[in-house]
Coordinates of C-alpha atoms and ligand atoms in Angstrom, one line a residue:
M67 CA 83.9 -58.0 -184.6
W68 CA 83.0 -55.6 -181.3
N69 CA 84.6 -52.3 -180.5
S70 CA 85.8 -51.3 -176.8
D71 CA 87.3 -47.9 -177.7
A72 CA 85.9 -46.1 -174.2
R73 CA 84.7 -43.0 -176.5
V74 CA 82.4 -45.5 -178.7
R75 CA 81.5 -47.1 -175.3
A76 CA 80.2 -43.9 -174.1
A77 CA 78.3 -42.8 -176.9
Y78 CA 76.1 -46.1 -176.3
A79 CA 75.7 -45.4 -173.2
E80 CA 72.3 -43.7 -173.0
G81 CA 69.0 -44.2 -174.9
A82 CA 65.9 -42.2 -174.6
G83 CA 64.7 -42.9 -171.1
I84 CA 66.5 -42.4 -167.5
Y85 CA 69.6 -44.6 -167.7
R86 CA 73.4 -44.4 -168.3
I87 CA 75.3 -47.6 -168.3
V88 CA 78.4 -47.5 -170.1
P89 CA 78.3 -51.1 -172.1
A90 CA 81.6 -53.7 -172.3
A91 CA 81.5 -52.9 -175.9
V92 CA 80.0 -52.2 -179.2
A93 CA 79.5 -54.1 -182.5
I94 CA 77.8 -52.5 -186.0
P95 CA 77.1 -55.8 -187.6
T96 CA 77.0 -55.4 -191.6
G97 CA 74.4 -58.0 -192.1
V98 CA 72.8 -61.2 -191.1
E99 CA 76.2 -63.3 -191.4
D100 CA 77.8 -60.9 -189.7
L101 CA 75.4 -60.7 -187.0
V102 CA 75.5 -64.5 -186.7
A103 CA 79.3 -64.9 -186.3
L104 CA 78.6 -62.2 -183.6
V105 CA 75.9 -64.2 -181.7
H106 CA 78.7 -67.6 -181.5
K107 CA 81.4 -65.6 -180.5
A108 CA 79.2 -64.0 -177.8
V109 CA 77.7 -67.5 -177.1
A110 CA 81.7 -68.7 -177.1
A111 CA 82.5 -66.1 -174.7
Q112 CA 79.4 -66.0 -172.3
T113 CA 79.0 -62.4 -173.2
P114 CA 75.5 -60.2 -172.8
L115 CA 74.1 -58.8 -176.4
V116 CA 72.2 -56.0 -176.1
P117 CA 69.9 -55.7 -179.4
R118 CA 69.4 -52.3 -180.3
G119 CA 67.8 -50.2 -182.9
A120 CA 67.7 -46.3 -183.0
G121 CA 67.9 -46.4 -179.7
S122 CA 64.3 -44.0 -179.0
G123 CA 62.9 -46.8 -176.5
M124 CA 62.2 -45.3 -173.1
A125 CA 62.3 -48.2 -170.6
G126 CA 66.0 -48.9 -170.9
G127 CA 65.7 -51.9 -173.1
N128 CA 68.5 -50.4 -175.3
V129 CA 71.0 -50.0 -173.1
G130 CA 73.1 -52.6 -171.0
P131 CA 76.7 -53.5 -169.8
G132 CA 76.9 -56.2 -172.4
I133 CA 78.0 -55.9 -175.8
I134 CA 75.5 -53.2 -177.6
V135 CA 74.8 -54.6 -181.1
D136 CA 73.3 -51.5 -183.3
L137 CA 71.1 -52.6 -186.0
S138 CA 70.2 -49.4 -187.2
T139 CA 72.7 -49.2 -190.2
G140 CA 73.4 -52.5 -191.6
F141 CA 69.8 -53.9 -192.5
S142 CA 68.4 -51.3 -194.6
E143 CA 66.4 -53.4 -197.4
L144 CA 63.2 -51.9 -198.1
S145 CA 60.8 -53.3 -201.0
I146 CA 56.6 -52.5 -201.5
D147 CA 54.5 -54.7 -203.4
P148 CA 51.6 -53.0 -203.8
Q149 CA 49.4 -56.0 -205.2
H150 CA 49.8 -57.6 -202.0
R151 CA 49.7 -54.6 -199.8
T152 CA 53.4 -55.5 -198.3
A153 CA 56.6 -54.3 -197.7
R154 CA 59.8 -56.0 -196.7
A155 CA 61.7 -53.9 -194.6
G156 CA 65.4 -54.7 -192.6
A157 CA 65.7 -54.3 -189.2
S158 CA 67.2 -50.9 -189.5
V159 CA 64.2 -49.1 -191.8
T160 CA 62.4 -46.4 -190.4
W161 CA 58.5 -45.9 -189.9
A162 CA 59.0 -42.7 -192.0
Q163 CA 60.9 -44.5 -195.0
I164 CA 58.3 -47.4 -194.8
D165 CA 55.7 -44.6 -195.1
A166 CA 57.5 -42.4 -198.0
A167 CA 58.0 -45.6 -199.8
A168 CA 54.2 -46.9 -199.9
R169 CA 52.5 -43.3 -200.0
P170 CA 52.8 -43.3 -204.0
Y171 CA 51.1 -46.3 -204.3
G172 CA 48.2 -45.2 -201.9
L173 CA 49.3 -47.1 -199.3
R174 CA 50.8 -46.9 -195.2
L175 CA 51.4 -48.4 -192.4
P176 CA 48.6 -47.5 -190.3
P177 CA 50.1 -47.2 -186.6
D178 CA 52.0 -43.9 -186.6
P179 CA 54.4 -43.9 -183.5
S180 CA 55.1 -40.2 -183.1
S181 CA 58.7 -41.5 -183.1
G182 CA 58.2 -42.6 -187.1
L183 CA 61.0 -40.3 -188.2
F184 CA 63.8 -42.3 -186.2
A185 CA 62.1 -45.7 -184.7
T186 CA 63.5 -48.6 -186.6
S187 CA 61.5 -51.3 -187.9
G188 CA 63.2 -53.9 -185.5
G189 CA 62.5 -51.6 -182.7
M190 CA 58.8 -51.0 -183.7
V191 CA 58.6 -54.5 -183.5
S192 CA 60.6 -55.7 -180.5
T193 CA 58.4 -52.9 -178.4
N194 CA 54.8 -53.7 -180.1
A195 CA 55.2 -49.8 -181.1
A196 CA 51.9 -47.9 -181.4
G197 CA 50.9 -44.3 -182.0
P198 CA 47.9 -42.1 -182.2
R199 CA 46.0 -43.9 -185.0
T200 CA 46.2 -47.3 -182.7
V201 CA 42.9 -46.6 -181.5
R202 CA 41.6 -47.7 -184.6
Y203 CA 44.3 -49.5 -186.4
G204 CA 45.8 -51.1 -183.2
S205 CA 49.6 -51.6 -182.6
V206 CA 52.1 -52.5 -184.8
R207 CA 51.2 -56.8 -183.8
R208 CA 48.3 -56.3 -186.0
W209 CA 50.8 -55.2 -188.7
V210 CA 53.1 -57.8 -188.6
E211 CA 52.9 -60.8 -191.1
A212 CA 56.1 -62.5 -190.7
V213 CA 59.5 -61.4 -189.0
Q214 CA 63.0 -63.0 -189.8
V215 CA 65.0 -63.9 -187.0
V216 CA 68.7 -64.7 -185.7
E217 CA 68.4 -66.4 -182.4
A218 CA 70.4 -66.7 -179.5
D219 CA 72.1 -69.9 -180.8
G220 CA 72.9 -68.0 -184.5
T221 CA 69.7 -70.2 -186.1
V222 CA 68.1 -68.0 -188.5
R223 CA 64.7 -68.5 -189.5
T224 CA 61.4 -66.4 -190.5
V225 CA 58.4 -66.7 -188.4
A226 CA 55.5 -66.3 -190.4
R227 CA 51.7 -65.3 -189.4
G228 CA 49.7 -68.8 -189.8
A229 CA 52.6 -70.9 -189.7
G230 CA 52.2 -72.3 -186.3
S231 CA 53.7 -72.0 -182.8
G232 CA 57.4 -73.7 -184.1
E233 CA 58.5 -76.3 -181.6
R234 CA 60.6 -74.3 -178.9
F235 CA 57.2 -73.3 -176.2
A236 CA 53.7 -74.6 -176.1
L237 CA 50.6 -73.6 -173.4
T238 CA 48.8 -76.2 -171.5
T239 CA 45.3 -76.0 -170.8
D240 CA 46.1 -74.8 -167.4
D241 CA 48.8 -72.2 -168.9
R242 CA 45.7 -70.5 -170.8
Q243 CA 43.4 -70.8 -167.9
R244 CA 45.7 -68.5 -166.2
I245 CA 46.8 -66.5 -169.1
T246 CA 42.9 -65.6 -169.5
A247 CA 42.2 -65.1 -165.6
R248 CA 45.8 -62.6 -165.2
F249 CA 46.0 -61.0 -168.3
P250 CA 44.5 -57.4 -168.0
K251 CA 41.5 -56.3 -170.4
T252 CA 43.3 -52.7 -171.5
R253 CA 43.1 -51.7 -174.9
K254 CA 46.9 -51.6 -175.4
N255 CA 49.8 -53.6 -173.6
S256 CA 53.6 -53.6 -174.0
S257 CA 54.0 -55.1 -170.7
G258 CA 55.6 -58.5 -171.3
Y259 CA 55.6 -61.2 -173.7
G260 CA 52.1 -61.1 -175.5
L261 CA 51.0 -64.9 -174.2
D262 CA 47.5 -63.8 -174.5
K263 CA 48.1 -63.1 -177.8
F264 CA 50.0 -66.1 -178.7
A265 CA 47.0 -68.0 -176.7
E266 CA 44.6 -67.1 -178.8
T267 CA 46.4 -67.0 -182.7
G268 CA 48.8 -70.0 -181.5
D269 CA 51.5 -67.8 -183.4
E270 CA 55.0 -67.8 -182.8
V271 CA 55.6 -64.8 -183.9
D272 CA 52.9 -63.0 -181.5
L273 CA 56.2 -64.2 -179.1
F274 CA 58.5 -62.1 -181.4
I275 CA 56.7 -59.0 -180.8
G276 CA 57.2 -57.4 -177.9
A277 CA 60.0 -59.4 -177.0
E278 CA 62.5 -56.3 -176.9
G279 CA 65.3 -58.3 -177.9
T280 CA 65.0 -60.9 -175.1
L281 CA 64.5 -64.0 -177.5
G282 CA 66.1 -63.3 -180.7
F283 CA 67.0 -60.3 -183.3
V284 CA 64.8 -59.3 -185.3
T285 CA 66.7 -58.9 -189.0
A286 CA 64.0 -58.0 -191.4
V287 CA 60.2 -57.6 -191.1
R288 CA 57.0 -58.3 -193.6
W289 CA 54.7 -55.5 -193.0
R290 CA 51.1 -55.5 -193.9
L291 CA 50.0 -52.4 -195.6
D292 CA 46.8 -50.5 -195.5
T293 CA 45.0 -47.9 -198.4
I294 CA 45.2 -44.5 -196.8
P295 CA 41.5 -43.1 -196.8
P296 CA 40.7 -40.0 -198.7
D297 CA 39.1 -37.7 -196.1
I298 CA 39.6 -36.0 -193.1
A299 CA 37.8 -34.2 -190.5
G300 CA 38.1 -33.6 -186.4
A301 CA 37.6 -31.3 -183.3
A302 CA 39.3 -29.9 -180.5
L303 CA 36.7 -30.4 -177.3
G304 CA 37.5 -28.7 -173.9
F305 CA 36.2 -30.3 -170.8
P306 CA 35.4 -28.4 -167.2
D307 CA 36.5 -31.6 -165.6
L308 CA 38.1 -35.1 -165.6
A309 CA 34.9 -36.7 -165.1
A310 CA 33.0 -35.0 -167.8
M311 CA 35.9 -36.2 -170.2
T312 CA 36.1 -39.9 -169.0
E313 CA 32.3 -39.6 -170.1
A314 CA 32.9 -38.3 -173.4
V315 CA 35.6 -40.9 -174.4
P316 CA 33.1 -44.4 -174.6
Y317 CA 30.9 -42.1 -176.8
L318 CA 33.8 -40.3 -179.2
V319 CA 35.2 -44.1 -179.6
S320 CA 32.1 -45.5 -181.1
L321 CA 32.0 -43.2 -183.5
N322 CA 35.1 -44.8 -185.0
P323 CA 37.9 -42.2 -184.5
S324 CA 41.3 -42.7 -186.0
A325 CA 43.0 -40.8 -183.6
L326 CA 41.6 -39.5 -179.8
E327 CA 44.5 -37.9 -177.8
L328 CA 44.2 -36.0 -174.5
L329 CA 46.3 -33.1 -173.2
D330 CA 45.5 -32.5 -169.5
S331 CA 45.8 -28.9 -168.2
T332 CA 49.4 -30.2 -166.5
L333 CA 51.0 -30.2 -170.0
L334 CA 48.3 -27.3 -171.4
R335 CA 49.7 -24.7 -169.0
F336 CA 53.3 -25.0 -170.9
V337 CA 51.7 -23.7 -174.1
P338 CA 50.2 -20.1 -173.8
E339 CA 47.9 -20.3 -177.1
A340 CA 46.0 -23.5 -175.4
P341 CA 42.3 -22.9 -174.3
R342 CA 42.1 -23.1 -170.9
V343 CA 40.5 -25.8 -169.8
A344 CA 41.0 -29.0 -167.3
C345 CA 41.4 -30.6 -170.5
L346 CA 41.5 -31.3 -174.3
L347 CA 40.3 -34.1 -176.3
L348 CA 41.6 -33.9 -180.1
V349 CA 39.5 -35.9 -182.1
E350 CA 40.1 -37.5 -186.0
F351 CA 37.9 -38.9 -188.0
E352 CA 38.8 -40.9 -191.3
R353 CA 36.0 -41.5 -193.9
D354 CA 35.5 -42.1 -197.5
S355 CA 34.1 -39.0 -198.6
A356 CA 34.2 -35.4 -197.2
A357 CA 30.8 -35.4 -196.5
A358 CA 31.0 -38.5 -194.3
A359 CA 34.1 -37.1 -192.4
R360 CA 31.8 -33.8 -191.4
G361 CA 29.0 -35.6 -190.8
V362 CA 30.9 -38.0 -188.2
V363 CA 32.5 -34.4 -186.7
G364 CA 28.7 -33.0 -186.5
D365 CA 27.6 -36.2 -184.4
A366 CA 30.4 -35.6 -182.4
V367 CA 29.9 -32.2 -181.2
R368 CA 26.4 -32.4 -181.2
G369 CA 26.4 -35.7 -179.2
L370 CA 28.4 -33.7 -176.9
K371 CA 27.2 -30.3 -176.4
Q372 CA 26.1 -30.1 -172.7
A373 CA 29.8 -31.8 -171.7
V374 CA 31.9 -29.3 -173.4
T375 CA 33.1 -25.6 -172.8
H376 CA 35.2 -25.4 -175.5
V377 CA 34.6 -26.5 -179.2
E378 CA 36.8 -26.1 -182.6
T379 CA 36.5 -28.2 -185.6
A380 CA 38.3 -28.7 -189.0
V381 CA 37.2 -30.4 -192.2
D382 CA 40.7 -30.7 -193.7
R383 CA 44.0 -32.1 -193.3
R384 CA 45.0 -28.0 -193.1
G385 CA 42.3 -27.2 -190.5
L386 CA 43.3 -30.6 -188.3
E387 CA 46.9 -29.5 -188.6
R388 CA 46.3 -26.5 -186.9
L389 CA 44.5 -28.1 -184.0
W390 CA 47.3 -30.6 -183.1
S391 CA 49.3 -27.6 -183.4
V392 CA 48.8 -27.1 -179.7
R393 CA 50.0 -30.5 -178.6
R394 CA 53.4 -30.1 -180.9
L395 CA 53.7 -26.5 -179.3
A396 CA 54.1 -28.5 -175.6
S397 CA 56.9 -30.7 -176.6
P398 CA 59.6 -27.6 -177.4
A399 CA 58.0 -26.0 -174.5
L400 CA 58.9 -29.0 -172.5
A401 CA 62.7 -28.1 -174.1
R402 CA 63.0 -24.8 -172.4
L403 CA 62.6 -25.9 -168.9
P404 CA 65.4 -24.6 -166.9
P405 CA 68.6 -27.2 -167.4
S406 CA 67.9 -28.6 -163.4
Q407 CA 64.3 -29.3 -164.2
R408 CA 64.4 -32.9 -166.2
S409 CA 61.9 -34.8 -167.8
L410 CA 62.3 -38.3 -166.5
Q411 CA 60.4 -41.4 -168.0
V412 CA 59.4 -43.2 -164.9
I413 CA 55.7 -43.5 -165.1
E414 CA 55.3 -42.4 -168.6
D415 CA 53.5 -45.2 -170.3
G416 CA 50.6 -46.3 -168.4
C417 CA 47.2 -47.7 -169.7
V418 CA 43.7 -48.3 -168.0
P419 CA 40.5 -49.7 -169.1
L420 CA 38.6 -47.2 -170.7
D421 CA 36.3 -46.1 -168.0
A422 CA 39.2 -45.4 -165.5
L423 CA 40.7 -43.1 -167.7
G424 CA 39.6 -40.0 -165.4
E425 CA 40.3 -41.6 -162.4
Y426 CA 43.9 -42.7 -163.7
V427 CA 44.6 -39.3 -164.3
A428 CA 43.3 -37.9 -161.2
G429 CA 45.8 -40.8 -159.1
V430 CA 48.9 -39.5 -161.3
R431 CA 48.3 -35.9 -160.7
A432 CA 47.7 -36.3 -156.8
A433 CA 50.4 -38.7 -156.7
A434 CA 52.8 -35.9 -158.4
E435 CA 51.4 -33.0 -156.1
S436 CA 52.0 -35.0 -152.8
A437 CA 55.7 -36.4 -154.2
G438 CA 56.3 -32.6 -155.1
I439 CA 57.2 -33.5 -158.7
P440 CA 55.7 -31.4 -161.4
V441 CA 53.9 -33.4 -164.0
A442 CA 52.9 -33.2 -167.7
I443 CA 50.4 -35.5 -168.6
F444 CA 49.2 -36.2 -172.1
G445 CA 48.1 -39.3 -174.3
H446 CA 46.2 -41.5 -176.1
A447 CA 42.6 -41.0 -174.4
G448 CA 40.6 -43.2 -177.2
D449 CA 42.9 -46.7 -175.7
G450 CA 43.0 -45.4 -172.1
H451 CA 46.7 -44.7 -172.5
V452 CA 48.6 -41.6 -170.9
H453 CA 51.8 -40.2 -171.4
V454 CA 53.5 -38.7 -168.0
N455 CA 56.4 -36.4 -168.0
A456 CA 57.7 -36.1 -164.6
L457 CA 59.9 -32.8 -164.2
P458 CA 62.0 -33.1 -161.2
D459 CA 64.0 -30.2 -160.1
T460 CA 67.2 -32.4 -159.8
T461 CA 69.2 -29.7 -158.0
R462 CA 66.8 -30.0 -154.7
S463 CA 67.8 -32.8 -152.2
G464 CA 65.8 -35.6 -152.2
W465 CA 64.3 -35.5 -155.6
R466 CA 65.4 -38.9 -155.5
D467 CA 63.5 -40.1 -153.2
A468 CA 60.6 -38.0 -154.0
L469 CA 60.6 -40.1 -158.0
R470 CA 60.7 -43.0 -156.2
R471 CA 57.8 -42.3 -154.5
L472 CA 56.0 -41.2 -157.3
F473 CA 56.9 -44.3 -159.6
D474 CA 55.7 -46.7 -156.5
D475 CA 52.7 -44.6 -156.3
V476 CA 51.7 -44.8 -159.5
T477 CA 52.2 -48.0 -159.8
D478 CA 49.6 -48.8 -157.3
V479 CA 46.6 -46.8 -159.1
L480 CA 47.9 -48.9 -161.7
L481 CA 46.8 -52.1 -159.8
R482 CA 44.1 -50.9 -158.1
L483 CA 42.8 -49.5 -161.5
E484 CA 43.5 -53.4 -163.2
G485 CA 46.0 -51.1 -165.8
V486 CA 49.3 -52.1 -166.9
P487 CA 52.6 -50.3 -166.7
S488 CA 53.0 -50.1 -170.2
G489 CA 50.9 -49.4 -173.1
E490 CA 53.6 -49.1 -175.8
H491 CA 57.3 -48.5 -174.7
G492 CA 57.7 -51.7 -173.6
V493 CA 58.9 -53.1 -169.8
G494 CA 62.9 -52.4 -170.5
R495 CA 64.9 -52.7 -167.1
L496 CA 62.9 -50.2 -166.0
R497 CA 59.4 -52.0 -165.1
A498 CA 60.8 -55.7 -165.0
G499 CA 60.3 -56.3 -161.4
M500 CA 57.1 -55.0 -160.9
L501 CA 55.9 -57.2 -164.1
E502 CA 54.8 -60.2 -160.7
R503 CA 52.7 -57.8 -159.1
F504 CA 50.3 -57.2 -162.0
Y505 CA 50.3 -60.9 -163.6
G506 CA 50.8 -63.3 -160.4
A507 CA 53.7 -65.9 -160.0
D508 CA 52.2 -68.2 -162.3
V509 CA 52.1 -66.1 -165.2
M510 CA 55.5 -64.5 -164.4
D511 CA 56.8 -68.7 -164.4
L512 CA 55.4 -68.5 -167.8
F513 CA 57.6 -65.2 -168.7
R514 CA 60.7 -67.5 -167.5
A515 CA 59.6 -70.7 -169.5
V516 CA 59.5 -68.8 -173.0
K517 CA 62.6 -67.0 -172.1
R518 CA 64.4 -70.2 -171.1
A519 CA 63.0 -71.6 -174.5
Y520 CA 64.1 -69.3 -176.8
D521 CA 67.4 -68.0 -174.7
P522 CA 68.7 -70.8 -172.4
L523 CA 71.9 -69.1 -171.5
T524 CA 70.8 -65.8 -170.9
I525 CA 72.7 -64.3 -173.7
L526 CA 70.0 -61.8 -175.0
N527 CA 69.4 -58.5 -173.1
P528 CA 69.4 -60.1 -169.2
G529 CA 67.3 -57.5 -167.1
V530 CA 64.6 -56.7 -169.7
I531 CA 61.0 -58.2 -169.0
I532 CA 62.7 -60.8 -166.7
P533 CA 64.2 -58.8 -163.8
A534 CA 67.7 -59.2 -162.8
T535 CA 68.1 -60.1 -159.3
G536 CA 67.9 -57.3 -156.9
W537 CA 66.3 -55.0 -159.6
S538 CA 66.5 -51.5 -158.7
P539 CA 64.5 -49.3 -161.5
L540 CA 66.1 -46.3 -160.8
A541 CA 69.5 -46.6 -160.3
A542 CA 72.1 -46.0 -163.2
L543 CA 70.4 -42.7 -163.9
K544 CA 71.8 -40.4 -166.7
V545 CA 71.2 -37.4 -164.1
G546 CA 72.7 -36.7 -160.8
D547 CA 75.7 -37.3 -159.0
G548 CA 75.6 -41.2 -159.0
A549 CA 75.7 -41.0 -163.2
A550 CA 78.3 -42.6 -164.7
V551 CA 81.3 -40.6 -166.0
I552 CA 81.6 -40.5 -169.5
P553 CA 83.4 -37.8 -171.4
D554 CA 81.8 -34.6 -171.5
D555 CA 81.8 -33.7 -175.1
I556 CA 79.9 -36.5 -175.3
A557 CA 77.8 -36.7 -172.7
S558 CA 77.1 -33.1 -173.7
R559 CA 75.9 -34.3 -177.8
L560 CA 73.7 -37.1 -176.2
R561 CA 71.8 -34.4 -174.4
D562 CA 71.7 -32.7 -177.6
V563 CA 70.2 -35.6 -179.0
E564 CA 67.9 -36.2 -176.1
R565 CA 66.4 -32.5 -176.3
N566 CA 66.3 -32.5 -180.4
A567 CA 64.8 -35.8 -180.7
A568 CA 67.7 -36.6 -182.9
W569 CA 68.0 -40.3 -182.5
A570 CA 68.5 -40.5 -185.8
T571 CA 72.0 -39.7 -185.4
P572 CA 74.6 -42.3 -186.2
K573 CA 75.7 -43.0 -182.5
L574 CA 79.5 -43.4 -183.8
E575 CA 79.1 -38.8 -184.9
L576 CA 79.0 -38.5 -181.2
T577 CA 82.5 -39.6 -180.6
H578 CA 83.9 -37.2 -183.1
Q579 CA 86.6 -35.0 -181.4
T580 CA 86.2 -31.6 -182.7
P581 CA 89.5 -30.2 -183.8
S582 CA 91.0 -27.6 -181.2
T583 CA 91.5 -24.2 -183.1
Ligands
FAD601 C1 60.5 -38.3 -178.7 C2 59.9 -39.7 -178.7 C3 58.7 -40.2 -179.3 C4 58.1 -41.2 -179.1 N1 56.8 -41.5 -179.4 C5 56.1 -43.4 -179.6 C6 55.3 -43.4 -180.2 O1 54.4 -42.7 -180.6 N2 54.8 -44.5 -180.1 C7 55.8 -45.5 -179.8 O2 55.4 -46.9 -179.6 N3 57.0 -45.4 -179.1 C8 57.2 -43.6 -179.1 N4 58.5 -43.6 -178.6 C9 59.5 -44.8 -178.2 C10 60.0 -45.8 -179.3 O3 60.9 -44.4 -180.4 C11 59.5 -46.8 -179.6 O4 59.6 -47.4 -178.4 C12 60.4 -47.2 -180.7 O5 59.6 -48.7 -181.3 C13 61.7 -47.8 -180.6 O6 62.6 -48.0 -181.5 P1 64.3 -47.7 -181.4 O7 64.7 -48.2 -183.2 O8 64.6 -46.8 -181.0 O9 64.4 -49.1 -180.8 P2 65.4 -49.2 -179.7 O10 65.4 -48.1 -178.5 O11 66.8 -49.2 -180.0 O12 65.1 -50.6 -178.5 C14 63.7 -50.8 -178.2 C15 63.9 -52.3 -177.7 O13 63.5 -52.9 -178.6 C16 64.9 -53.8 -179.0 N5 65.2 -53.8 -179.9 C17 65.6 -52.7 -181.1 N6 65.8 -53.2 -182.5 C18 65.8 -54.6 -182.4 C19 65.8 -55.7 -183.3 N7 66.6 -55.5 -184.7 N8 65.6 -57.0 -182.8 C20 65.0 -57.4 -181.6 N9 65.3 -56.4 -180.7 C21 65.5 -54.8 -181.0 C22 65.8 -53.3 -178.0 O14 66.7 -54.3 -177.5 C23 65.2 -52.7 -177.0 O15 64.7 -53.7 -175.8 C24 59.2 -42.8 -178.7 C25 60.1 -41.7 -178.0 C26 60.9 -40.4 -178.1 C27 62.1 -40.5 -177.9

């Protein structure tokens, strides 16, 4: 039922993100029945289970010392209902597979994670994933109609939107007031249980979305789909400073873009073809006609002509691809960095209110400067949501302390600006211990109450969202001297997976021995 072979355990010791934690064993259930039997056995043995999809999550929710439960293969059913505009997808089905199946009907799943080629339905729901189009269409939460779950005691249930709050957890009037007072007002949030949404809708499904495998296994999802708008146009707009960019963002958001992405100079410097500006905004508009799409690009450019120092426009999909290639060129450039300079995701997902975007980018730049760690900043400007690759030289003495300083300083900046530590990647192990600073002790108590209601024996993903005692976010790193020892060939294949974003690779393939010649 589970495999304790040392090479198999090693292949599951890492996900995307910073950690290497060798699990006790690995299970790959073949379907719901098999998973239920596994849960019963784990409960009897009091062994923690770590739900996992493709392993592309960056916050460390997909690794842990218990038994990794790989749901990336055994739950692959997919059917589209064009009449009702829905898709039923097993937990293993990726965004790209849903998109390919829905497209012939003129339909799509609007939130578009850049990891859509490999991110599974179970993983996307569990992190409340998002993408560039989220500025207009929201995170995946808005598109989940129902989930099938296997709970911590092995019960199998379907939890549907509109079906009420279930029997496990309810909020009092006082709780609701605390939630309203303490939940941040950012446009995106994947930092802890979605109690604000639960309070608003009364839908139990809102607790499972973004729960990061701590409340139950998601085995299937009923997705709502949307029609694909026929026309598209956009622009690349360069700004001389952060203040000008920050002022432009609310104006562009008011024009209802389908994407509004930021490339900061810290990222642009890696792309020789990029314009020399302090920051670049890429904006895309989807409309019902070509004239409407072109018209709104004209409005955007005219409205900002005093603020920008660089303008390029595109009137169709191909032109837009060309404009957006700057963003795509950055990834291979970062992958070519010397092996000693590792891209580590520790402050990679902060989200702030829109009017604080420039201040946040300036704060991250300053914290990086002070820690002596180069960073590359980019992200979803229209949502006030910024990704940061920290690029420490791991051969330099003191790099870990510097990284911790960066982590702490950026947390302080987020607190000051009333932001959240995760806009879409989740809390995982990395951010669990900082949640109380963002929400206060009362809301943290509510998070604990949710966890107790669904998983009273703490079988599911302990240490994720609810912090482990002695939370230590930068321990168990996959880089540096202290990294857990695993076979060299597997370590180097895991590194290749990371460099090439090959998270769809079945992890058992990493264990194959190369025949000696
Ligand atoms: C190159 C790259 C680009 C990325 N771009 C984006 C992006 O644009 N937007 C975005 O939101 N994220 C992005 N991510 C992060 C990641 O792809 C998403 O968080 C994705 O939703 C994770 O899916 P997964 O299948 O890999 O889940 P995993 O990483 O395996 O798991 C993530 C979390 O969900 C839980 N989980 C997984 N499956 C289940 C299940 N079936 N039931 C219960 N719990 C489960 C795990 O326990 C864990 O806590 C990116 C990552 C990479 C490496």
